mmCIF file of N, CA, C and O and ligand atoms in Angstrom:
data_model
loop_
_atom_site.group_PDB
_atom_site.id
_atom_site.type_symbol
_atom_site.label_atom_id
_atom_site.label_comp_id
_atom_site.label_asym_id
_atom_site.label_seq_id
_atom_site.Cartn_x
_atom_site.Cartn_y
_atom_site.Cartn_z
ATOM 1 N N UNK A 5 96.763 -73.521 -115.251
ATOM 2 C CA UNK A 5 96.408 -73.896 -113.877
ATOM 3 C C UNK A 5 96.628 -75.391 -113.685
ATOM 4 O O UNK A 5 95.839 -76.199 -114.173
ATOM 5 N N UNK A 6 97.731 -75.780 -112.953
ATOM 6 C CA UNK A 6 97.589 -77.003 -112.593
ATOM 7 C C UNK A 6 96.897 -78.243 -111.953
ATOM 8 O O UNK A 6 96.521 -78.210 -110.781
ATOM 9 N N UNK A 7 96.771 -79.096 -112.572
ATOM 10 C CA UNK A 7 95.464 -80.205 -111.730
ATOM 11 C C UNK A 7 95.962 -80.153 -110.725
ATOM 12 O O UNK A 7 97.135 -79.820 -110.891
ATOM 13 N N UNK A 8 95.622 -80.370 -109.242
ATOM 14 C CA UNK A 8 95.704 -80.344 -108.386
ATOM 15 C C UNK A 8 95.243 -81.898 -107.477
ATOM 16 O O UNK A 8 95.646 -82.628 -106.571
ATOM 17 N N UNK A 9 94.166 -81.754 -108.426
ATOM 18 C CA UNK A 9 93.454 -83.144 -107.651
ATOM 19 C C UNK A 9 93.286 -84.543 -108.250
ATOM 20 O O UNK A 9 92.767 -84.748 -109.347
ATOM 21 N N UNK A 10 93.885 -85.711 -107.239
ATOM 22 C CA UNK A 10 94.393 -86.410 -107.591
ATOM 23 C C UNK A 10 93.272 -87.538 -108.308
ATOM 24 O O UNK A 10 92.221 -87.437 -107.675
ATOM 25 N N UNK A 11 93.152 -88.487 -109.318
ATOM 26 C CA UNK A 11 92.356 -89.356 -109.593
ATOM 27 C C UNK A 11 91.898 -90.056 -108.521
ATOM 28 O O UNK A 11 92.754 -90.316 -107.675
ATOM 29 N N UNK A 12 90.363 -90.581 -108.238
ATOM 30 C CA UNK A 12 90.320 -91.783 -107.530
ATOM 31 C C UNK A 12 89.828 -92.806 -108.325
ATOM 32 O O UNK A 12 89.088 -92.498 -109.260
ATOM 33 N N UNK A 13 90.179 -94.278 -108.070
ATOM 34 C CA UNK A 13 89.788 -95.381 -108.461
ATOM 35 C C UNK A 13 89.019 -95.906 -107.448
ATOM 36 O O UNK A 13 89.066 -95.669 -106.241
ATOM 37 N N UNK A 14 87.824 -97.149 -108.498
ATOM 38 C CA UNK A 14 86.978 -97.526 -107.443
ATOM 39 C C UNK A 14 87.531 -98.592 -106.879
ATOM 40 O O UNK A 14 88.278 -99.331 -107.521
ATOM 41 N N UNK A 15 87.171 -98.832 -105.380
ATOM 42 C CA UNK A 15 88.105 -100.037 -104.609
ATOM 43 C C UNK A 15 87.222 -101.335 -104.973
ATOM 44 O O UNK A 15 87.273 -102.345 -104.272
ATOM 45 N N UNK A 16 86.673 -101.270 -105.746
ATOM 46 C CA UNK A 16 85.888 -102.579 -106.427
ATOM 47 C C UNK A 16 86.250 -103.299 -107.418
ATOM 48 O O UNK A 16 86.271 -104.529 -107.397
ATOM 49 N N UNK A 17 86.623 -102.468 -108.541
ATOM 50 C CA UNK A 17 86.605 -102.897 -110.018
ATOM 51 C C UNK A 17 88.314 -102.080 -110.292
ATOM 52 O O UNK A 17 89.268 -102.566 -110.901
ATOM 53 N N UNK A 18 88.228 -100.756 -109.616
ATOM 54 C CA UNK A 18 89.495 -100.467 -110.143
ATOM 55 C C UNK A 18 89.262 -99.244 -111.530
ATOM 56 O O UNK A 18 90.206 -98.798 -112.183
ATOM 57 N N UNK A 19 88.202 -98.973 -111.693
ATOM 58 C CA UNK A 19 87.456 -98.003 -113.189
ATOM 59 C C UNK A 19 87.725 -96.930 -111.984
ATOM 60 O O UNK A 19 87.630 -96.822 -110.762
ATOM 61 N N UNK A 20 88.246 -95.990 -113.513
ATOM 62 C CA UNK A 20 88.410 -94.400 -112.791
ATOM 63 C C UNK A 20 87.190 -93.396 -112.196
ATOM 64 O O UNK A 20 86.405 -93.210 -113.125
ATOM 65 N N UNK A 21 86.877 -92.891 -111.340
ATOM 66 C CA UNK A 21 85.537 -92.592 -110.147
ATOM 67 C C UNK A 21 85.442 -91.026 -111.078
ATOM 68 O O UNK A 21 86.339 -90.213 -111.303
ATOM 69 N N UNK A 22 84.107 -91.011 -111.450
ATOM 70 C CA UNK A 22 83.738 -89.885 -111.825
ATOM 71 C C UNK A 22 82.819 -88.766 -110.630
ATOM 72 O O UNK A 22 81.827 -89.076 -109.969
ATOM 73 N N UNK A 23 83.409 -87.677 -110.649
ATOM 74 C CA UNK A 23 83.324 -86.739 -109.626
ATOM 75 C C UNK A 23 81.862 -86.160 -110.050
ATOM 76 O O UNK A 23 81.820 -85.876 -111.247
ATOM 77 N N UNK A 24 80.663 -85.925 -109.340
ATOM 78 C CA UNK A 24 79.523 -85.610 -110.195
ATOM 79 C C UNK A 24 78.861 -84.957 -109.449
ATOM 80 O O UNK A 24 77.796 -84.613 -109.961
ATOM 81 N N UNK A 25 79.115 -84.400 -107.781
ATOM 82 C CA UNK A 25 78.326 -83.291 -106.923
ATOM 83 C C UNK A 25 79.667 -83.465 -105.791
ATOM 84 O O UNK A 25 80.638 -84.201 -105.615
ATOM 85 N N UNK A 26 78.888 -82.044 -105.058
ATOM 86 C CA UNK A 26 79.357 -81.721 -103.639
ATOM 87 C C UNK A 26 78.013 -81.722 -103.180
ATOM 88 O O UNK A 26 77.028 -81.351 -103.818
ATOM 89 N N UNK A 27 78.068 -82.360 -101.524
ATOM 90 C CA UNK A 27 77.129 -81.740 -100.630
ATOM 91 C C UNK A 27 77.942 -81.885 -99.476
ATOM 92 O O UNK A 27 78.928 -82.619 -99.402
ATOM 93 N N UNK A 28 77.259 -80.786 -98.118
ATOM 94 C CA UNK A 28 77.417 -80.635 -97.589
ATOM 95 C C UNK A 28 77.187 -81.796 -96.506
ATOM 96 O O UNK A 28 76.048 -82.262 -96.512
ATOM 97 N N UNK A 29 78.187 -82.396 -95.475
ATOM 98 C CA UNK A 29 77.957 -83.125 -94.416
ATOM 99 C C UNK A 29 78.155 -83.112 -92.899
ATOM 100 O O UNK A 29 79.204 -82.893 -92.294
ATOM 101 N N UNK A 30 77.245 -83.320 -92.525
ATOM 102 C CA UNK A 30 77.801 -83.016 -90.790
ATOM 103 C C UNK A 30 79.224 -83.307 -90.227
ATOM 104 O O UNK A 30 79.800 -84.338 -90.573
ATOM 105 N N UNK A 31 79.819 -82.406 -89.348
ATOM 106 C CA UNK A 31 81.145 -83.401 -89.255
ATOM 107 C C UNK A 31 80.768 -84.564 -88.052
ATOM 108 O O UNK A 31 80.095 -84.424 -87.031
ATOM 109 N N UNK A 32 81.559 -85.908 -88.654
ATOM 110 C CA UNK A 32 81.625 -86.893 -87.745
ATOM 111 C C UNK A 32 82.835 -86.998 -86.835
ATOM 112 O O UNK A 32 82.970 -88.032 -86.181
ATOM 113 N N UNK A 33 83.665 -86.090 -86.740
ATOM 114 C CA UNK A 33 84.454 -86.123 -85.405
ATOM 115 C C UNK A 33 85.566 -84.795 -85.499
ATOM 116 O O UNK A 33 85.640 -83.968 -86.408
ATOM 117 N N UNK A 34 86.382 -84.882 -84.275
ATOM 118 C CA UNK A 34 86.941 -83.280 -84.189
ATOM 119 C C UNK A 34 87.289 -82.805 -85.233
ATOM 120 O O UNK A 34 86.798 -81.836 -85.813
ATOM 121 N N UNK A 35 88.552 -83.748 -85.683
ATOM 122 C CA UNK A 35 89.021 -83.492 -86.781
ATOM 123 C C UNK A 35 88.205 -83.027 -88.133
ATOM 124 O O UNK A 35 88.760 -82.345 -88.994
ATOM 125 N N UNK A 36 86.836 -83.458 -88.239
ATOM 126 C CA UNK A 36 85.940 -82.560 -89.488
ATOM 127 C C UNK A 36 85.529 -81.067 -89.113
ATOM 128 O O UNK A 36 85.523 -80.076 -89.843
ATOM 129 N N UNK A 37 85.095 -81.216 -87.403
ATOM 130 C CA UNK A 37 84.309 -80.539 -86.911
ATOM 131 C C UNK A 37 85.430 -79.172 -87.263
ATOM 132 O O UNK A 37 84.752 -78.219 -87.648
ATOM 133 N N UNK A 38 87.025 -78.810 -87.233
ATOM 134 C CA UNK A 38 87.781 -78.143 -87.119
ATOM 135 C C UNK A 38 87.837 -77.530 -88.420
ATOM 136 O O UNK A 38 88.110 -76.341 -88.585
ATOM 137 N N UNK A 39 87.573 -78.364 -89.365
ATOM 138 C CA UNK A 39 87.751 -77.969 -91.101
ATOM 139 C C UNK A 39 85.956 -77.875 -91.148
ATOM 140 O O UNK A 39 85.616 -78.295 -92.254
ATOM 141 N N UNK A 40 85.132 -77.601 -90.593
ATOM 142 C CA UNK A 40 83.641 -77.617 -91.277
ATOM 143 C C UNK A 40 83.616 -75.608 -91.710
ATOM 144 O O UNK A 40 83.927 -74.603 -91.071
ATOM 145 N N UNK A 41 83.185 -75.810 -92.812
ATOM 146 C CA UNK A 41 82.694 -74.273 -93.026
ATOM 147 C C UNK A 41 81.735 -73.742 -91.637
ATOM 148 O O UNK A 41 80.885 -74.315 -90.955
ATOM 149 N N UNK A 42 82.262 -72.527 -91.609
ATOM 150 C CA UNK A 42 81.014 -71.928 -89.993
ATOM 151 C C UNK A 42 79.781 -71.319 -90.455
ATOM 152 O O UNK A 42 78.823 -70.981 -89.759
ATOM 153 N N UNK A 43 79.891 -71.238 -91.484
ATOM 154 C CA UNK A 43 78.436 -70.851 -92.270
ATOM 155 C C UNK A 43 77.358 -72.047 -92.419
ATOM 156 O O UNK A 43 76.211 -72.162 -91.988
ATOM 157 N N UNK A 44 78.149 -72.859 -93.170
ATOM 158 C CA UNK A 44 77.620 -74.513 -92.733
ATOM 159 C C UNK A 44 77.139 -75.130 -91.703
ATOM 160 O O UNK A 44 76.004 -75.595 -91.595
ATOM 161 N N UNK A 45 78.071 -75.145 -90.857
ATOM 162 C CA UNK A 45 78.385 -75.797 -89.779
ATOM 163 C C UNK A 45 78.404 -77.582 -90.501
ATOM 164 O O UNK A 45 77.833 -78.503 -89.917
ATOM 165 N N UNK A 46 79.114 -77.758 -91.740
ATOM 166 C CA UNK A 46 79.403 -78.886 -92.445
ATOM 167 C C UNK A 46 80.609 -78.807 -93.087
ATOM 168 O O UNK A 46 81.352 -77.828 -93.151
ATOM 169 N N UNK A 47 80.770 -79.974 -93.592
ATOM 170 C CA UNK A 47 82.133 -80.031 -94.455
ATOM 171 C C UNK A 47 81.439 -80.536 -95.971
ATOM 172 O O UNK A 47 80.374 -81.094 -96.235
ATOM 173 N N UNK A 48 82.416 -80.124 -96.695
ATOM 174 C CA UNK A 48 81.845 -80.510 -98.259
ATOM 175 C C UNK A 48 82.619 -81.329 -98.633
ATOM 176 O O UNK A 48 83.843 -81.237 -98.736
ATOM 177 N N UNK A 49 81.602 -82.605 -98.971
ATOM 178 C CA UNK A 49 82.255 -83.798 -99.634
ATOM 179 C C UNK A 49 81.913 -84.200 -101.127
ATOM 180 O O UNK A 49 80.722 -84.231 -101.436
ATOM 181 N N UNK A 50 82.814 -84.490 -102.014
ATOM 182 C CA UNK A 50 82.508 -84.590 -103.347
ATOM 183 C C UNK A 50 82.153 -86.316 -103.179
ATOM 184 O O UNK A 50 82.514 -87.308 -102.547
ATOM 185 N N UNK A 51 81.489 -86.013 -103.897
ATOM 186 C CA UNK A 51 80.539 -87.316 -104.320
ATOM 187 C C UNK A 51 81.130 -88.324 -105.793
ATOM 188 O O UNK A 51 80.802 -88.169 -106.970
ATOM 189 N N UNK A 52 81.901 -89.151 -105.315
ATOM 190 C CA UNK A 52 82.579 -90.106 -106.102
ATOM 191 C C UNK A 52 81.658 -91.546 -107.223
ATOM 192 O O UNK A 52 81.250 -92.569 -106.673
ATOM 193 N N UNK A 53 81.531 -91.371 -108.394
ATOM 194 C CA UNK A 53 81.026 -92.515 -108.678
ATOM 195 C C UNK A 53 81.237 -93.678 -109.794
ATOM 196 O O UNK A 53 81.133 -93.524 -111.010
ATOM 197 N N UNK A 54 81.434 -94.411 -109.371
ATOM 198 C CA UNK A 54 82.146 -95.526 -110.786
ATOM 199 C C UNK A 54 80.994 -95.728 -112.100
ATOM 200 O O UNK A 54 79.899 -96.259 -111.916
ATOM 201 N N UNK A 55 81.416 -95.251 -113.320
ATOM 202 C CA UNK A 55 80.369 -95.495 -113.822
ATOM 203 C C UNK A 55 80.312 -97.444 -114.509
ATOM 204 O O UNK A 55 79.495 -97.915 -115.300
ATOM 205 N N UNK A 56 81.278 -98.024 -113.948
ATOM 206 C CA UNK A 56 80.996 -99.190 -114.230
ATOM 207 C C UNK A 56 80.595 -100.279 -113.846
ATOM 208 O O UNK A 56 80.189 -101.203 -114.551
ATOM 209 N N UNK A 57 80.740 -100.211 -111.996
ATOM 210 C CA UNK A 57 79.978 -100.693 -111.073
ATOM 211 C C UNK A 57 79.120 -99.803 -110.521
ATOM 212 O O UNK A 57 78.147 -100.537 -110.353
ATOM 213 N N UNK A 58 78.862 -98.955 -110.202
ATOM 214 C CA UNK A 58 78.242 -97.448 -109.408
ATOM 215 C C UNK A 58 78.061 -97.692 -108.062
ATOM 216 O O UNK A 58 76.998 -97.769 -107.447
ATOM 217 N N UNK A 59 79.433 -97.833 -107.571
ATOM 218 C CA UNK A 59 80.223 -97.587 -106.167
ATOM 219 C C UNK A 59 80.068 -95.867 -106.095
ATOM 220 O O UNK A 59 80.277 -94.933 -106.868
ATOM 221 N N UNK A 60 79.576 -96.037 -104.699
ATOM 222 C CA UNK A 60 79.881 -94.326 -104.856
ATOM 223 C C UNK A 60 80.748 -94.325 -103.575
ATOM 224 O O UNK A 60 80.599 -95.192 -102.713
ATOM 225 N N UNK A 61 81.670 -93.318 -103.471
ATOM 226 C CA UNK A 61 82.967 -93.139 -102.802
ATOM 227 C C UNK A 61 82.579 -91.060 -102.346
ATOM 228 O O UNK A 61 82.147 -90.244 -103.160
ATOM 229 N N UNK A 62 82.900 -90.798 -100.976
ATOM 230 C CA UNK A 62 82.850 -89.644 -100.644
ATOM 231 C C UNK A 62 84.357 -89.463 -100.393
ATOM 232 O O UNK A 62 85.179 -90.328 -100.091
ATOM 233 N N UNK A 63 84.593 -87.715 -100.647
ATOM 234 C CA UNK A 63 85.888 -87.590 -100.416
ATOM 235 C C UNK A 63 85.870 -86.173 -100.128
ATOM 236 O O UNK A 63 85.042 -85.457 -100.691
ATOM 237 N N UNK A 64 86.880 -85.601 -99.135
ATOM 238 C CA UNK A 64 86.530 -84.556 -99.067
ATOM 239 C C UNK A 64 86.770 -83.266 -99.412
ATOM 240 O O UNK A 64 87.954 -82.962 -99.263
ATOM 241 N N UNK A 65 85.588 -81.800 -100.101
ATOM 242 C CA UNK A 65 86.603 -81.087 -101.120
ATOM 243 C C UNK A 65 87.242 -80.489 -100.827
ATOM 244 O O UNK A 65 88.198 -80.859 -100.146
ATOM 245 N N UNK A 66 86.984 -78.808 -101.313
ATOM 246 C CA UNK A 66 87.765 -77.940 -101.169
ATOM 247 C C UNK A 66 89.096 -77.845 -101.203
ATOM 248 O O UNK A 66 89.643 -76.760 -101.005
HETATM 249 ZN ZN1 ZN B 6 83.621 -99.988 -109.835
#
């Protein structure tokens, strides 16, 4: 199965962002509101975090 998903780096330090939850978030404009699960009525964002500064960075999954 191929990785699919791409690394993020933190825009701080530049250390590779360790992926460590999803939660669910309201959408903040059409464009989320169109991709939000309807069960939800949210979108799921993975929760990004540097473990060397602990920047945390949201991104969105699925
Ligand atoms: Zn960092």
């Amino acid at each position: 199965m191929p990785e699919t998903k791409a690394k993020m780096t933190c825009p701080c330090c530049g250390a590779e962002l360790v992926c460590h939850a999803e939660k669910p978030v309201k959408p903040t404009c059409a464009e989320e509101a169109m991709e939000a699960d309807p069960g939800l009525g949210a979108v799921i964002k993975e929760i990004h975090t540097c473990p060397n500064c602990g920047t945390a960075e949201l991104r969105r999954g699925g």
